[in-house]
Structure formats: structure tokens, C-alpha cells
XYZ file of N, CA and C in Angstrom:
435
model
N 190.472 93.258 129.048
C 189.097 94.021 128.207
C 189.681 94.382 127.036
N 188.446 94.345 126.135
C 188.627 95.441 125.028
C 188.161 96.157 124.055
N 188.649 97.313 123.876
C 188.691 98.404 123.449
C 189.056 99.665 123.771
N 189.383 101.059 123.535
C 190.011 101.609 122.989
C 190.158 102.302 124.509
N 191.319 102.333 125.099
C 191.343 103.573 126.713
C 191.007 105.022 125.861
N 190.698 105.119 127.603
C 190.837 106.439 127.338
C 191.148 107.939 128.164
N 191.162 108.444 128.654
C 192.189 108.920 128.969
C 191.282 110.079 129.766
N 192.182 110.132 131.059
C 191.097 109.584 132.112
C 190.502 111.616 132.737
N 191.485 112.248 132.224
C 190.918 113.856 131.759
C 191.476 114.234 130.071
N 189.642 113.969 129.524
C 190.464 114.379 128.499
C 190.306 116.125 128.388
N 191.308 116.929 127.795
C 191.270 117.411 126.645
C 190.807 118.413 125.319
N 190.686 120.145 125.314
C 190.189 119.671 123.434
C 191.772 120.325 123.225
N 191.446 119.732 122.213
C 192.417 119.413 120.991
C 191.880 120.622 120.008
N 192.325 120.445 118.560
C 192.182 121.136 117.027
C 190.881 120.507 117.153
N 190.447 119.425 117.318
C 189.526 118.353 116.184
C 188.094 119.507 117.315
N 188.401 119.379 118.173
C 186.610 119.949 118.924
C 186.263 119.623 120.355
N 185.179 120.361 121.246
C 185.706 120.317 122.828
C 185.832 118.598 122.981
N 186.041 119.308 124.350
C 186.573 118.499 125.177
C 185.072 116.382 124.945
N 185.500 116.392 125.153
C 184.187 114.814 126.173
C 183.720 115.427 127.549
N 182.560 115.358 127.449
C 181.570 115.743 127.886
C 180.231 116.797 127.789
N 181.393 117.195 127.499
C 180.766 119.079 126.956
C 179.907 118.869 125.763
N 178.548 119.573 125.314
C 177.962 119.626 125.068
C 178.717 120.810 123.725
N 178.022 119.698 122.438
C 178.540 120.889 120.843
C 177.190 121.815 121.227
N 178.790 122.311 120.916
C 177.841 124.290 121.077
C 178.130 125.132 122.143
N 178.518 124.267 123.244
C 178.028 125.455 123.919
C 180.530 125.492 124.936
N 179.871 127.065 125.450
C 181.227 126.962 126.255
C 180.973 127.562 127.445
N 182.211 126.543 128.095
C 182.912 127.346 129.683
C 182.716 128.894 130.147
N 180.982 129.321 131.246
C 181.414 130.440 131.183
C 182.066 130.584 131.795
N 182.506 131.957 131.630
C 183.943 132.604 131.637
C 182.578 133.761 133.310
N 183.326 133.748 133.828
C 183.463 135.117 134.870
C 182.602 135.940 134.830
N 181.487 136.090 135.257
C 180.670 137.223 135.101
C 179.351 136.698 133.991
N 179.326 135.400 133.135
C 178.318 135.132 132.947
C 178.109 133.444 133.879
N 176.248 133.925 134.385
C 175.136 133.239 134.964
C 176.033 131.406 134.229
N 175.922 130.510 135.113
C 176.007 129.392 134.647
C 175.075 128.333 133.719
N 174.232 127.873 133.806
C 173.292 126.266 133.324
C 172.485 125.899 134.196
N 171.853 125.525 133.845
C 171.147 124.611 134.845
C 171.763 123.724 134.504
N 171.660 123.271 133.235
C 171.840 121.688 132.571
C 170.617 121.058 132.012
N 169.136 121.540 132.744
C 168.580 121.085 132.387
C 167.520 121.605 131.187
N 167.284 120.285 130.222
C 166.562 121.053 129.068
C 165.171 122.106 128.826
N 164.575 121.370 129.697
C 164.055 122.857 130.580
C 163.204 123.130 131.779
N 164.240 124.451 132.713
C 164.071 123.627 133.923
C 162.939 124.456 134.393
N 162.259 125.886 133.302
C 160.464 126.041 134.245
C 160.130 124.738 134.030
N 159.714 123.875 133.436
C 158.866 122.734 133.870
C 160.232 121.589 134.833
N 161.072 121.500 134.900
C 161.808 120.957 135.901
C 160.861 121.612 137.518
N 160.924 123.001 137.193
C 160.572 123.144 138.633
C 159.319 123.487 138.797
N 157.923 123.102 137.456
C 157.080 123.284 138.882
C 156.618 122.091 138.558
N 156.954 121.059 137.730
C 157.392 119.646 138.092
C 157.276 119.607 139.889
N 158.264 120.047 140.714
C 158.890 119.398 141.494
C 158.195 120.783 142.709
N 157.163 121.195 141.694
C 156.094 122.504 142.955
C 154.461 121.340 142.551
N 154.442 120.774 141.874
C 153.511 119.517 142.085
C 153.650 118.375 142.562
N 154.524 117.534 142.312
C 154.997 116.784 142.845
C 154.702 117.096 144.823
N 154.819 118.177 145.010
C 155.211 118.604 146.679
C 153.748 118.620 147.337
N 153.779 119.207 146.657
C 152.177 119.783 146.925
C 151.288 118.040 146.795
N 150.994 117.584 145.427
C 150.411 116.054 144.882
C 150.870 115.100 146.761
N 151.699 115.096 146.466
C 152.411 114.290 148.051
C 152.168 114.829 149.055
N 151.894 115.854 149.417
C 150.816 116.632 151.006
C 149.200 116.463 150.759
N 148.602 116.432 149.526
C 148.069 116.219 149.795
C 146.912 114.486 150.111
N 148.329 113.273 149.340
C 147.979 112.608 149.726
C 148.408 111.928 151.562
N 149.349 112.472 151.483
C 149.364 112.212 153.055
C 148.791 112.462 154.138
N 147.779 114.321 153.655
C 147.071 114.495 154.345
C 145.899 113.961 154.647
N 145.551 112.899 153.672
C 144.489 112.780 153.855
C 144.196 111.012 153.857
N 145.413 110.642 154.231
C 145.930 109.328 155.023
C 146.317 108.487 155.671
N 146.575 110.547 156.468
C 146.365 110.415 158.012
C 145.031 110.946 158.901
N 144.021 110.462 157.620
C 142.747 110.915 158.247
C 142.616 109.983 159.591
N 142.642 108.662 158.987
C 142.341 108.105 159.935
C 143.079 107.707 161.312
N 144.328 107.251 161.202
C 145.304 107.483 162.091
C 145.355 108.522 163.406
N 144.843 109.075 162.577
C 144.586 110.418 163.707
C 143.327 110.979 164.299
N 141.958 109.739 164.066
C 141.381 109.716 164.539
C 141.433 108.919 165.430
N 141.332 107.275 165.317
C 142.258 106.564 166.189
C 142.839 107.162 167.069
N 143.437 107.793 167.167
C 145.530 107.067 167.818
C 144.970 108.696 168.669
N 144.273 110.207 168.278
C 144.289 111.271 168.410
C 142.638 111.048 168.942
N 141.780 110.302 168.596
C 141.522 110.189 169.263
C 139.670 111.507 169.064
N 140.075 113.054 169.037
C 139.348 113.788 168.980
C 139.010 115.216 168.394
N 139.376 114.482 166.997
C 139.614 114.525 165.345
C 137.839 114.295 165.267
N 137.230 115.666 165.322
C 135.396 116.182 164.902
C 135.446 115.854 163.303
N 134.253 116.217 163.106
C 133.844 116.259 161.416
C 134.567 117.971 160.918
N 134.103 118.924 161.807
C 135.116 119.981 161.442
C 136.461 119.940 160.539
N 137.332 118.840 161.848
C 138.756 119.314 161.629
C 139.039 118.092 160.098
N 138.100 117.080 160.493
C 138.452 116.663 159.120
C 138.088 117.312 157.832
N 137.260 117.277 157.496
C 136.757 119.107 156.962
C 136.942 119.293 156.745
N 137.982 120.098 157.315
C 139.365 121.601 156.833
C 140.635 120.463 156.279
N 140.652 118.772 156.922
C 142.178 118.237 156.620
C 140.940 118.052 154.846
N 140.932 117.587 154.817
C 139.826 117.316 152.979
C 139.610 118.538 152.577
N 139.285 119.376 153.274
C 139.158 120.470 152.189
C 140.772 121.218 151.535
N 142.833 121.122 152.664
C 143.102 121.550 152.097
C 144.072 120.496 151.176
N 143.833 119.636 150.998
C 144.144 118.220 150.207
C 143.597 118.611 149.333
N 142.329 119.497 148.892
C 141.958 119.594 147.523
C 142.256 120.646 146.690
N 142.508 122.409 147.844
C 143.094 122.751 147.749
C 145.150 122.013 147.662
N 145.554 121.717 147.731
C 146.835 121.025 146.986
C 146.728 120.526 145.907
N 145.916 119.645 145.620
C 145.192 118.926 144.402
C 145.410 120.305 143.527
N 144.582 121.058 144.184
C 143.697 122.434 142.844
C 144.879 122.450 142.626
N 145.729 123.081 142.940
C 147.387 124.170 142.936
C 148.632 122.833 142.180
N 148.334 122.082 142.883
C 149.465 121.154 141.803
C 148.550 121.199 139.809
N 147.671 121.121 140.465
C 147.380 121.322 138.923
C 147.564 122.615 137.331
N 147.127 123.773 138.810
C 148.095 125.067 137.934
C 149.177 125.399 138.410
N 150.349 124.552 138.660
C 151.748 125.361 138.717
C 151.728 126.064 137.631
N 151.767 126.475 136.760
C 152.045 127.589 135.437
C 151.404 128.348 135.010
N 150.368 129.109 136.087
C 150.349 130.395 137.068
C 151.749 130.328 138.102
N 151.867 132.380 137.401
C 152.713 132.759 138.473
C 152.495 132.152 139.811
N 151.367 132.786 140.533
C 151.032 133.567 141.876
C 150.153 131.030 142.329
N 150.147 130.463 141.712
C 150.704 129.000 142.315
C 151.467 128.780 143.327
N 152.526 129.506 143.231
C 153.692 129.275 144.279
C 153.267 130.169 145.351
N 152.814 131.619 145.365
C 152.554 131.790 146.442
C 151.086 131.481 147.226
N 150.326 130.708 146.298
C 148.858 130.149 146.630
C 149.287 129.154 147.707
N 150.719 128.142 147.525
C 151.605 127.173 148.446
C 151.751 127.748 148.854
N 152.151 128.816 148.883
C 152.975 129.102 151.306
C 151.911 129.305 151.825
N 150.752 130.062 151.290
C 149.385 131.005 152.117
C 148.937 129.120 152.512
N 149.380 128.331 151.184
C 148.469 126.951 151.966
C 149.188 126.337 153.134
N 150.725 125.931 153.102
C 151.259 125.534 154.418
C 150.805 126.149 155.278
N 151.213 127.084 155.406
C 150.098 128.439 156.819
C 148.997 128.137 156.848
N 148.164 127.764 156.006
C 146.966 127.275 156.619
C 146.741 126.286 157.470
N 147.741 125.230 156.754
C 148.276 123.741 157.312
C 148.587 124.238 159.208
N 150.151 124.536 158.808
C 150.583 124.679 160.156
C 149.027 125.450 161.239
N 148.113 126.653 160.831
C 147.006 127.156 161.727
C 146.173 125.091 161.469
N 146.446 125.003 160.543
C 145.442 123.342 162.372
C 146.129 123.151 162.886
N 146.935 122.862 163.101
C 147.361 122.431 164.623
C 146.641 123.103 165.669
N 145.518 123.497 165.783
C 144.732 124.639 166.367
C 143.876 123.054 166.518
N 143.939 122.387 165.729
C 142.734 121.262 165.819
C 143.217 120.317 166.367
N 144.727 119.069 165.807
C 144.926 118.955 166.036
C 146.121 118.582 166.622
N 147.337 118.175 167.232
C 148.735 118.676 167.293
C 148.626 117.479 165.929
N 148.768 116.739 165.731
C 149.606 116.137 164.121
C 149.381 117.020 162.650
N 148.361 117.905 163.007
C 148.330 118.479 161.793
C 149.356 120.124 161.834
N 149.650 120.398 163.397
C 151.269 120.993 163.038
C 152.349 120.433 163.743
N 152.455 118.859 162.268
C 153.685 118.338 163.341
C 153.954 118.020 161.916
N 153.307 118.275 160.544
C 152.463 118.037 159.330
C 153.005 119.165 158.489
N 152.692 120.410 159.343
C 152.286 121.381 158.890
C 154.330 121.958 159.260
N 154.541 121.444 159.841
C 156.143 122.030 160.770
C 157.028 121.338 158.880
N 156.725 120.075 158.756
C 157.063 118.911 158.405
C 156.735 119.546 156.074
N 156.027 119.714 156.003
C 155.806 120.635 154.911
C 155.858 121.957 154.254
N 155.959 122.492 155.165
C 156.502 123.969 155.247
C 158.011 123.575 154.569
N 158.727 123.829 155.909
C 160.624 122.948 155.299
C 159.853 122.285 154.171
N 159.897 121.821 153.270
C 159.971 120.826 152.001
C 159.431 121.282 151.123
N 158.012 122.995 151.355
C 158.042 123.920 150.073
C 158.820 124.747 150.755
N 159.973 125.216 151.711
C 160.817 126.080 151.392
C 161.907 125.522 150.664
N 162.247 124.493 150.545
C 163.126 123.779 150.378
C 163.341 123.833 147.947
N 161.421 123.731 148.371
C 161.388 123.995 146.472
C 161.002 125.463 146.012
N 160.883 125.624 147.274
C 161.072 127.616 147.066
C 162.797 127.886 146.328
N 163.156 126.875 147.314
C 164.996 127.875 147.414
C 165.639 127.106 146.006
N 165.149 125.532 145.631
C 165.337 124.776 144.366
C 164.576 126.084 143.724
N 163.994 126.887 143.393
C 163.204 127.447 141.975
C 165.050 128.234 141.436
N 164.061 129.368 143.277
C 165.318 129.984 143.202
C 166.522 130.489 142.219
N 167.099 128.969 142.576
C 168.848 128.418 142.785
C 168.555 128.230 141.086
N 167.629 127.668 140.547
C 168.029 127.389 139.091
C 167.094 128.445 138.073
N 166.221 129.297 138.861
C 165.781 129.864 138.021
C 166.390 131.094 137.764
N 166.492 131.688 138.543
C 167.534 132.913 139.006
C 166.610 133.817 139.427
């Protein structure tokens, strides 16, 4: 190997901060909140929420045909409800800049759980996506404080 050898445990000396520490930032002291390290934490959290809702919409639309084939009794009203939930998820994904969109996303998860009254597989999807949404809310709270 050619090249300079690096100290596996760099320390700060008189020349500046240690390797890996951003210039101009110092280690947080006790009592100071630690930064997330993200350039724009709000944008990252909005992307997480929008991605979660977009994935939910895609799964809902793709689940219609298997539910019809396997479940058998998914009527026109139930299909309309699934499509309406998918459209609402896409609209909310585009509106994640609004502070109320997170609450509306939580309501959407509750409506999907209520869709379990129409077909048992919608209850299963509702439980899965409610857990994913709860995790997204947890990440939002941790990052944004």
C-alpha cells in the first residue's frame, strides 16, 4: 500500500478540528441538543412522510385485483373506497409541507383500518401501514424535536 498512514483515533491538535468533524461545529456539551446531521431535517422528514403515503397508495391500487380474485366478495363500493383511499394518500403525499398533513395522514390510516369492515385483507394492510406511519411519526419527533 502506498500513501500516508492515518491514525485510527484522530485527536484535535493546534491545527484544527479532528478528522471527520465538520469545520465550524463543535461537539455538543451536556444540556445542548445534538443536531441530526441532516442539511435540511424538515425536508428529509417531509420526504419520509410523502414516500410512506405514496407507497401506501401504490400498494392499495395493486391490491385490488388479488383481493377480488382471492377474496371473492369485494364489491364495487369496496373497490371505490380503496381507490378513494389511494387518491387521498397521493394528495396528502403532495401536501406534506402543510402542518396538518401529518394529522390527515394519521386519519387516513384509521380509515384504512375501518376498511377492514369491507374486507379482511384491508384490515391487514391497515395494520401494516399504521405501524409504518407510527414509525414515520416517531422519526419526525426524534429529528425535529
